[in-house]
PDB file of C-alpha atoms and ligand atoms in Angstrom:
ATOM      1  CA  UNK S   1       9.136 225.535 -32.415  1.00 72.00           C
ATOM      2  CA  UNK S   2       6.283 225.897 -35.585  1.00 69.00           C
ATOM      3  CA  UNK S   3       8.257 222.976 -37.167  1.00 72.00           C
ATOM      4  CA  UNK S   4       8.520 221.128 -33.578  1.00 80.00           C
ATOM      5  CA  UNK S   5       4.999 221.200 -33.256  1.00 86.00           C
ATOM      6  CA  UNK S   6       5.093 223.028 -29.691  1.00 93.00           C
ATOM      7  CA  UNK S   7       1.814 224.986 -28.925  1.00 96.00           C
ATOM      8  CA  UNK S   8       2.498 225.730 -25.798  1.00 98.00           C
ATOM      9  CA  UNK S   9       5.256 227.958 -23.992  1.00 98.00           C
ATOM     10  CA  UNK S  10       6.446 229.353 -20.525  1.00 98.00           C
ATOM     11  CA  UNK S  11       8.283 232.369 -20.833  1.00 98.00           C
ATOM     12  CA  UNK S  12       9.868 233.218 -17.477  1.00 98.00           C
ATOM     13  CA  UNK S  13      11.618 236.690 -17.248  1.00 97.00           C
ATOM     14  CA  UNK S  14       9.389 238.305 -20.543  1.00 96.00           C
ATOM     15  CA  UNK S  15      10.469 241.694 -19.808  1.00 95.00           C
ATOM     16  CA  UNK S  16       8.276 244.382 -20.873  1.00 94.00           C
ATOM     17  CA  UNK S  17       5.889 243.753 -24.073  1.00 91.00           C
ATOM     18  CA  UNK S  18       7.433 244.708 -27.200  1.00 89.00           C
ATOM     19  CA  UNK S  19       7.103 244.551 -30.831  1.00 87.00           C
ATOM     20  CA  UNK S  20       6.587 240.391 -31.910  1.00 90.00           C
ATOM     21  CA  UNK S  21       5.917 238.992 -28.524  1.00 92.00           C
ATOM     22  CA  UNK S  22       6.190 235.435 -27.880  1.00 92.00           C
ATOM     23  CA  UNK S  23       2.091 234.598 -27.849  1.00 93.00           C
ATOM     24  CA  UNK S  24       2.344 236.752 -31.364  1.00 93.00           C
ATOM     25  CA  UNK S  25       5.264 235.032 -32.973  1.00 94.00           C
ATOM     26  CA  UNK S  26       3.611 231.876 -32.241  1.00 94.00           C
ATOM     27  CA  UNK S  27      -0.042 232.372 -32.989  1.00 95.00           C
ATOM     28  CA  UNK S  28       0.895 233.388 -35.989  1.00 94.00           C
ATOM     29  CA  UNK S  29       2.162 229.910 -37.007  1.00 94.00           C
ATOM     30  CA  UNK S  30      -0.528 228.275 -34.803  1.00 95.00           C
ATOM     31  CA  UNK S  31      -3.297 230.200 -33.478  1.00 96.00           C
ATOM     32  CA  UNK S  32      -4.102 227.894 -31.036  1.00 97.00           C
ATOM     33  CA  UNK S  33      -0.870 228.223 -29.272  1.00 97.00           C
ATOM     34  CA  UNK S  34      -0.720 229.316 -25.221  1.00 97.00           C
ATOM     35  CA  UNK S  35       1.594 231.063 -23.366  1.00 97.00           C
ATOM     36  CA  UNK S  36       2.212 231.568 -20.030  1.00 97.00           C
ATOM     37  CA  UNK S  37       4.358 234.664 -19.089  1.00 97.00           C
ATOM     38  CA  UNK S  38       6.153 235.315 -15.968  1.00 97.00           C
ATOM     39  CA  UNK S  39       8.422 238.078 -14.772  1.00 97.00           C
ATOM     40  CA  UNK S  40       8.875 239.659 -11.287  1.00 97.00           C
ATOM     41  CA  UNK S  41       9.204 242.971 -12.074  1.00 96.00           C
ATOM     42  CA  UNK S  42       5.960 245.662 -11.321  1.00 94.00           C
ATOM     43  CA  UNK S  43       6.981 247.608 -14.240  1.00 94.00           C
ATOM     44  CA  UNK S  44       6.198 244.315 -16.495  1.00 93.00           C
ATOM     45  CA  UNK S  45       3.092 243.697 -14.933  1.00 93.00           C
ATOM     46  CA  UNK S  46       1.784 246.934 -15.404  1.00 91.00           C
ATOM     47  CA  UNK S  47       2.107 246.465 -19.222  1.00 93.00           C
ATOM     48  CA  UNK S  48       0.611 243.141 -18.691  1.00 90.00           C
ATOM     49  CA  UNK S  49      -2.177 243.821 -20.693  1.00 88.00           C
ATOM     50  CA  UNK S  50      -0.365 243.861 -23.828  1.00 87.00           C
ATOM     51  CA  UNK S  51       0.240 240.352 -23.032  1.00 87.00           C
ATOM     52  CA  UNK S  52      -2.818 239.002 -22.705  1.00 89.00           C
ATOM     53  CA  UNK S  53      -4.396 239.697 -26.348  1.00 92.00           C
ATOM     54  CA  UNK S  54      -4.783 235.992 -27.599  1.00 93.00           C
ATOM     55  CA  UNK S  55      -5.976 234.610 -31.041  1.00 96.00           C
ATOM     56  CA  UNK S  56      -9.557 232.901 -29.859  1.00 96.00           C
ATOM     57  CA  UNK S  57      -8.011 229.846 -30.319  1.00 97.00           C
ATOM     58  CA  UNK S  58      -5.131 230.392 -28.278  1.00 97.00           C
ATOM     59  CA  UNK S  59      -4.251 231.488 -24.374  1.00 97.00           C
ATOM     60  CA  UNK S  60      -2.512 233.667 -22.784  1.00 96.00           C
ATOM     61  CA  UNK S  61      -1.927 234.801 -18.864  1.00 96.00           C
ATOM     62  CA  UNK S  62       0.230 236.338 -17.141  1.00 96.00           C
ATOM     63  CA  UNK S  63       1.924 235.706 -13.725  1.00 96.00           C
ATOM     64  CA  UNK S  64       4.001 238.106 -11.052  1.00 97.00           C
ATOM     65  CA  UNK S  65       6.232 235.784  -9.833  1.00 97.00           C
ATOM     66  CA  UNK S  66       9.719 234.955  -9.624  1.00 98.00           C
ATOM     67  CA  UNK S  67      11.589 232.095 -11.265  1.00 98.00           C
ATOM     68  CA  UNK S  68      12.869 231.013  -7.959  1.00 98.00           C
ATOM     69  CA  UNK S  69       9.642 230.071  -6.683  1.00 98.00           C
ATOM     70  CA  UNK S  70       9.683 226.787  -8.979  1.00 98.00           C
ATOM     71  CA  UNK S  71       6.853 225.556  -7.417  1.00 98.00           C
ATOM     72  CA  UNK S  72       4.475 228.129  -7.293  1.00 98.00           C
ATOM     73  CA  UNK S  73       4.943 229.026 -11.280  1.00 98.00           C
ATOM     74  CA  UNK S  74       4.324 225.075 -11.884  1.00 98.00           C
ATOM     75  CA  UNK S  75       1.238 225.076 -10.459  1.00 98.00           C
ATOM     76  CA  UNK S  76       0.133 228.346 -11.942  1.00 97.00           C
ATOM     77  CA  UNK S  77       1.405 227.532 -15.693  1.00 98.00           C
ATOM     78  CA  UNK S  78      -0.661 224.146 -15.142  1.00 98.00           C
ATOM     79  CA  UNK S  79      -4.164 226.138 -15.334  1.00 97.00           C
ATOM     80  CA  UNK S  80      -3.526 227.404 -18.704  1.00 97.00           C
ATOM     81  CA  UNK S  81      -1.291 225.031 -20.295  1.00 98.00           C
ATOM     82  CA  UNK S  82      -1.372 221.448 -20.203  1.00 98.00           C
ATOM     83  CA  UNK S  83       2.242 219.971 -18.658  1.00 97.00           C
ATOM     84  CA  UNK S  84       1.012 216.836 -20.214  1.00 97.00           C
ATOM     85  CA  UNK S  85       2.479 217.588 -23.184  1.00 97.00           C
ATOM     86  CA  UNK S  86       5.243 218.956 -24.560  1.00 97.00           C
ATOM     87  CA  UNK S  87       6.005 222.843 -23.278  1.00 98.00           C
ATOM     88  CA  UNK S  88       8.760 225.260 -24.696  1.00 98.00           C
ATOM     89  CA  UNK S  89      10.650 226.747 -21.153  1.00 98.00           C
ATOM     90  CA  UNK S  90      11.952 230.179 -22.575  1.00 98.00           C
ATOM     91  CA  UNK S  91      14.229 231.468 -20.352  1.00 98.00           C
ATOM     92  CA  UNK S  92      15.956 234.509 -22.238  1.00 98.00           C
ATOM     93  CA  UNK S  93      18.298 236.728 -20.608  1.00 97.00           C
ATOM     94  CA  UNK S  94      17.088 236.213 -17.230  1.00 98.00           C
ATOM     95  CA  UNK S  95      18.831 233.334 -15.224  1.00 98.00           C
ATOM     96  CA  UNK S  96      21.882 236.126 -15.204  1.00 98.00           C
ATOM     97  CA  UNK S  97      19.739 237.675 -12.480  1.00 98.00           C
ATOM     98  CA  UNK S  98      19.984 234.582 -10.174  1.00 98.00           C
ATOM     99  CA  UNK S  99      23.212 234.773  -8.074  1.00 97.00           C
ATOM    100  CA  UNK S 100      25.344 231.068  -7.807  1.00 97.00           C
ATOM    101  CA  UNK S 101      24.533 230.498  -4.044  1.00 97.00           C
ATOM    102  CA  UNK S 102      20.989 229.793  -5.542  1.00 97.00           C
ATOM    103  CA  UNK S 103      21.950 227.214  -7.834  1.00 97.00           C
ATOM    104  CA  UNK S 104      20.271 228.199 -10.787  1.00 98.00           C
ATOM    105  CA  UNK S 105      20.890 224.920 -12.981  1.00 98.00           C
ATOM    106  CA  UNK S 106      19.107 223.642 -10.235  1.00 98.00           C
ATOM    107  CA  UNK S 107      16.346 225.868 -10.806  1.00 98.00           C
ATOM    108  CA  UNK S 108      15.951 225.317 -14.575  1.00 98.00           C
ATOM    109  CA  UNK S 109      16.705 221.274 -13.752  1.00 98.00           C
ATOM    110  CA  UNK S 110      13.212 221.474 -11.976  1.00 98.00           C
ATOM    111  CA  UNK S 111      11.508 223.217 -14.188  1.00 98.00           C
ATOM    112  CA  UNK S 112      12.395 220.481 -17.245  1.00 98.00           C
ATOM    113  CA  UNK S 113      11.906 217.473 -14.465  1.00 98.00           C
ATOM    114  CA  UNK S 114       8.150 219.039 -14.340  1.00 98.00           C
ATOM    115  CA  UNK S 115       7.916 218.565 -18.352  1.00 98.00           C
ATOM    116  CA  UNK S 116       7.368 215.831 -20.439  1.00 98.00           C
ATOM    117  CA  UNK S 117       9.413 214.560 -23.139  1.00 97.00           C
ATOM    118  CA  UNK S 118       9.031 216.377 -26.388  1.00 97.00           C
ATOM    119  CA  UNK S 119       9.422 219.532 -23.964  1.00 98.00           C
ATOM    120  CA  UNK S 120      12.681 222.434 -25.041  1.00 98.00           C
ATOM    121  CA  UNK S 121      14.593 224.549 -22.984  1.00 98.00           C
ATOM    122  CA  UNK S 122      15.471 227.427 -25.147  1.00 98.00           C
ATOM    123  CA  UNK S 123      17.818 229.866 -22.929  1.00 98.00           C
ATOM    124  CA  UNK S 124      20.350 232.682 -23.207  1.00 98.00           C
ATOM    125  CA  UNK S 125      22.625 234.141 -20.871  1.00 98.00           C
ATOM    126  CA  UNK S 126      25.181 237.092 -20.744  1.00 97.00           C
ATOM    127  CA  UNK S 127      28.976 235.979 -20.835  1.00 97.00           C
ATOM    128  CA  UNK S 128      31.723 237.050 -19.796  1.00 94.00           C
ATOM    129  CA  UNK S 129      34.670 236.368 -22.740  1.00 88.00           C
ATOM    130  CA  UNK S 130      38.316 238.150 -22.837  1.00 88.00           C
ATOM    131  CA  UNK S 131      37.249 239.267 -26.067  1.00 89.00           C
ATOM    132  CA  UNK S 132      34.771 241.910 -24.520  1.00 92.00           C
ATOM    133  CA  UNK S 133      36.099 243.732 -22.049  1.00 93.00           C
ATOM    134  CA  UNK S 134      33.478 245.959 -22.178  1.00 95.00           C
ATOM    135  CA  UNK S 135      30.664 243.829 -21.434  1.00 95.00           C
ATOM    136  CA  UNK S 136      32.697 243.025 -17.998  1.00 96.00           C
ATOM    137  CA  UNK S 137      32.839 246.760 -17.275  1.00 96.00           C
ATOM    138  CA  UNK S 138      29.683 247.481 -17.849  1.00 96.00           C
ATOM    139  CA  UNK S 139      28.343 244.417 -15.494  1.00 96.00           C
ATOM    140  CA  UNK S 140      30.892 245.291 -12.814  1.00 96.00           C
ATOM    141  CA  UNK S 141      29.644 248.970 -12.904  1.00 97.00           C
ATOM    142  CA  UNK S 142      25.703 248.238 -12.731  1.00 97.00           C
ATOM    143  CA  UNK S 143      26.362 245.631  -9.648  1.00 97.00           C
ATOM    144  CA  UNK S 144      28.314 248.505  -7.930  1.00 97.00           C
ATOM    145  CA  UNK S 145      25.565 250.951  -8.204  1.00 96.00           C
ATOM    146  CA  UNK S 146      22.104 248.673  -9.236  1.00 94.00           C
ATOM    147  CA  UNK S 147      20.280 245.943  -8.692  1.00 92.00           C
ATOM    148  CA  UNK S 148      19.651 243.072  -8.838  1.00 93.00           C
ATOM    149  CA  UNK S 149      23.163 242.000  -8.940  1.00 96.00           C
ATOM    150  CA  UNK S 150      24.207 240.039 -12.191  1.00 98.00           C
ATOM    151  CA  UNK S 151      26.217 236.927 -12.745  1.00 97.00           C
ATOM    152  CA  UNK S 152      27.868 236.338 -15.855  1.00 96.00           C
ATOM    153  CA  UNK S 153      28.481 233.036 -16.709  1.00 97.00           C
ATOM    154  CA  UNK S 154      31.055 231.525 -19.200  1.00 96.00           C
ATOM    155  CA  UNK S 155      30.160 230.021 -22.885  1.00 96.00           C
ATOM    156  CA  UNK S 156      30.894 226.297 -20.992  1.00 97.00           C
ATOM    157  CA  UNK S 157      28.666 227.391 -17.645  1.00 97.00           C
ATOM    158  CA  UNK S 158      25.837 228.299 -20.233  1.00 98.00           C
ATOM    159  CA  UNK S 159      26.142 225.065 -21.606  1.00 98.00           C
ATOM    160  CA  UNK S 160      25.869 223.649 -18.377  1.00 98.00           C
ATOM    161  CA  UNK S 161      22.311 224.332 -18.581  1.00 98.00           C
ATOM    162  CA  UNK S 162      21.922 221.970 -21.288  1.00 98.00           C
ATOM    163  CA  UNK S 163      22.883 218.774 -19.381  1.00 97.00           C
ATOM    164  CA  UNK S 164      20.690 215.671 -20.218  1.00 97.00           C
ATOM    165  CA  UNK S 165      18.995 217.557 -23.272  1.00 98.00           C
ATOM    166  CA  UNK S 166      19.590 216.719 -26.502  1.00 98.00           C
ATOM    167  CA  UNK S 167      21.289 220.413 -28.112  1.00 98.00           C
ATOM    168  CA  UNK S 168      19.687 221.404 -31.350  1.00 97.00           C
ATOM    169  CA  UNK S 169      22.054 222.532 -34.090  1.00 97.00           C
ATOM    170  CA  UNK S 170      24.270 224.920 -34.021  1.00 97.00           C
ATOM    171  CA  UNK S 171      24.485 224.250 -29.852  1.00 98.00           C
ATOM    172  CA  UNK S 172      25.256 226.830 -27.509  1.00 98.00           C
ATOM    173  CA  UNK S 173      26.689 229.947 -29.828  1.00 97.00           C
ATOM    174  CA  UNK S 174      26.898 233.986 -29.908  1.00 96.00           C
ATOM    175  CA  UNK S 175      23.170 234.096 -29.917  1.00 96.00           C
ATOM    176  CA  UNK S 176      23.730 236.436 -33.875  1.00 93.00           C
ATOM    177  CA  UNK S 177      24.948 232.513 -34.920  1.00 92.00           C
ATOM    178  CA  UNK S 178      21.615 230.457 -34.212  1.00 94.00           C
ATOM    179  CA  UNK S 179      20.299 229.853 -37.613  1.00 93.00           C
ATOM    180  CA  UNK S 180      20.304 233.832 -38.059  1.00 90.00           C
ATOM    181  CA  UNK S 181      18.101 234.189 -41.013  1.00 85.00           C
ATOM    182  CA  UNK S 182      20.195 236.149 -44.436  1.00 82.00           C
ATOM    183  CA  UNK S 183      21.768 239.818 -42.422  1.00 76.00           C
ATOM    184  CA  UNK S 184      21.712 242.634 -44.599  1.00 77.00           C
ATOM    185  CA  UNK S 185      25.146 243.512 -42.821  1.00 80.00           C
ATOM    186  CA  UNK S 186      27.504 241.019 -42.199  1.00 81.00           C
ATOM    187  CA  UNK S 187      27.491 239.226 -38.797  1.00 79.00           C
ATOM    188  CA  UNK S 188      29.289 240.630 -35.828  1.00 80.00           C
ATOM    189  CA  UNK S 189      31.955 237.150 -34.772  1.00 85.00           C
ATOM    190  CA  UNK S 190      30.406 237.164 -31.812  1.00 90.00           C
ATOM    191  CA  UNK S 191      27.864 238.876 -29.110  1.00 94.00           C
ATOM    192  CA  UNK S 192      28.218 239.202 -25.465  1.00 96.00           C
ATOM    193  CA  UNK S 193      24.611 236.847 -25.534  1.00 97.00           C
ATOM    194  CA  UNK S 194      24.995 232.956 -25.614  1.00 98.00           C
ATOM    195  CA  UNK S 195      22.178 230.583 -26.082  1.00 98.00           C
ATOM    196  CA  UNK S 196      20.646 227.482 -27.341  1.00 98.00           C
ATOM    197  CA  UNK S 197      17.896 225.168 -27.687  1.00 98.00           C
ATOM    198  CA  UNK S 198      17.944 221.497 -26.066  1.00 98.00           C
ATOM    199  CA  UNK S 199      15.332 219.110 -26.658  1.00 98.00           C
ATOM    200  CA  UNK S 200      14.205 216.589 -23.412  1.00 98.00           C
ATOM    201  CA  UNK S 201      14.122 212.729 -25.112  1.00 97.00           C
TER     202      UNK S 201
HETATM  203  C1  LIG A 301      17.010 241.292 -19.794  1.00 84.10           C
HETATM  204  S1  LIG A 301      15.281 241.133 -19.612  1.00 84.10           S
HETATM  205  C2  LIG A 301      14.934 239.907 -20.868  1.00 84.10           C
HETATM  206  C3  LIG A 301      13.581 240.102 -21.487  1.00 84.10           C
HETATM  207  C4  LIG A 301      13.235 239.110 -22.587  1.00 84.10           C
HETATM  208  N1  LIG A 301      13.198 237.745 -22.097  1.00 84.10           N
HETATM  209  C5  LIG A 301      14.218 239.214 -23.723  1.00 84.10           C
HETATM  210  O1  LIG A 301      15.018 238.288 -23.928  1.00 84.10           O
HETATM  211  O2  LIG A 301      14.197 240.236 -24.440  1.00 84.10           O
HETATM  212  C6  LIG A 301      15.148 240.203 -18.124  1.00 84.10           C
HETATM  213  C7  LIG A 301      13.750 240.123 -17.539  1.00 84.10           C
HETATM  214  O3  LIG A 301      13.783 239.151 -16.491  1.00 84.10           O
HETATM  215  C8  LIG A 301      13.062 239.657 -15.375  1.00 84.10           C
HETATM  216  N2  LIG A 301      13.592 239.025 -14.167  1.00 84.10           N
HETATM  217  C9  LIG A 301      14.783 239.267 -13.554  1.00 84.10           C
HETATM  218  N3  LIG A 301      14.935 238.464 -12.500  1.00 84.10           N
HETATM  219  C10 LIG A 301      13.826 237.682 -12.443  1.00 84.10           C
HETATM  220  C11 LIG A 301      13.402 236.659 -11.565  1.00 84.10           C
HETATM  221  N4  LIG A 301      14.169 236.277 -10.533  1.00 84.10           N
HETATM  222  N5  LIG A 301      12.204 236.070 -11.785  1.00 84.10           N
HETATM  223  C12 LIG A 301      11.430 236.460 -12.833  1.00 84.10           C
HETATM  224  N6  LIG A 301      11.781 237.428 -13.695  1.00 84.10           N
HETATM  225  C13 LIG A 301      12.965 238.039 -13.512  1.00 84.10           C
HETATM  226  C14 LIG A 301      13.286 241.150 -15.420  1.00 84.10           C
HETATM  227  O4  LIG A 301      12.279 241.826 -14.711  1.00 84.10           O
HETATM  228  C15 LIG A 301      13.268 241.423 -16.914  1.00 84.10           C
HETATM  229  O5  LIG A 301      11.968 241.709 -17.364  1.00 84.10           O
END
């Protein structure tokens, strides 16, 4: 996004702050970079703090909300980043946690129609592939017992996402094959994660 010249991201489903957060990663490149976070979980928000340490230059904030409520994170994101211009919409790992019936392309359709042009969707999603059993198990065993349920979605339904972007090399791939920088082990075929990066014309 450094080389895109995008300074300003919303990050929907951040999960708890880590090592190399997004407002980090990008600051670094371009301190004046903002970010708006948003997750839905109270564990996240309690750690929200660790969020919110912005360059001067920069912005951050973070909002409790959930990605279904379009609407409401629109007009939130709008009073720290300007949807004038181009925004990155991050949505990593998350959209697995909204079921079919609630027509998630749907959801991340709106969320680019509220963008301009210039604007990326970068996303990544569980799948479900013959080649990893496992990864079925395990999914099958957490929506037995947890919650909230999870949906895994095909290499093809991921791409699905992308429709009426313009997908950035490599595409939608085993998220260890997007432009993985040198491995000091050799790559894994392929992960159970799936992503990519589309650009709106
Ligand atoms: C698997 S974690 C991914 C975290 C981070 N994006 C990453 O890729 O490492 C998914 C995050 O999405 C959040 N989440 C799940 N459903 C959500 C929803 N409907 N709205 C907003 N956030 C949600 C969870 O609370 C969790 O923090």
């Amino acid at each position: 996004m450094g080389e895109r010249g995008i300074r300003q991201f919303l990050d929907i489903g951040t999960g708890l702050p880590t090592a190399g957060n997004t407002h980090e990663v990008a600051q670094r490149l371009a301190p004046e970079t903002r970010v708006v976070y948003v997750d839905n979980d109270p564990l996240v928000l309690a750690h929200a703090r660790a969020l919110l340490t912005s360059t001067p230059e920069g912005s951050t904030d973070y909002l409790d909300e959930d990605l279904r409520n379009v609407d409401g994170i629109l007009e939130h994101a709008a009073r720290t980043l300007d949807l004038s211009r181009p925004v990155a919409l991050m949505l990593l790992g998350v959209v697995i946690f909204v079921g079919d019936h609630e027509d998630p392309p749907g959801l991340v359709r709106r969320l680019m129609d509220a963008l301009p042009s210039g604007s990326h969707l970068v996303l990544s999603h569980t799948i479900t592939s013959p080649a990893m059993p496992d990864v079925d198990a395990a999914v099958a065993f957490w929506n037995e017992h947890g919650t909230p349920k999870l949906t895994q979605r095909t290499p093809a339904d991921v791409t699905r996402f992308f429709h009426g972007l313009d997908l950035l090399d490599p595409g939608v791939v085993s998220c260890n094959h997007w432009r993985p920088e040198p491995p000091d082990e050799p790559l894994p075929d392929e992960v159970a994660m799936y992503g990519g990066v589309g650009r709106k014309a």
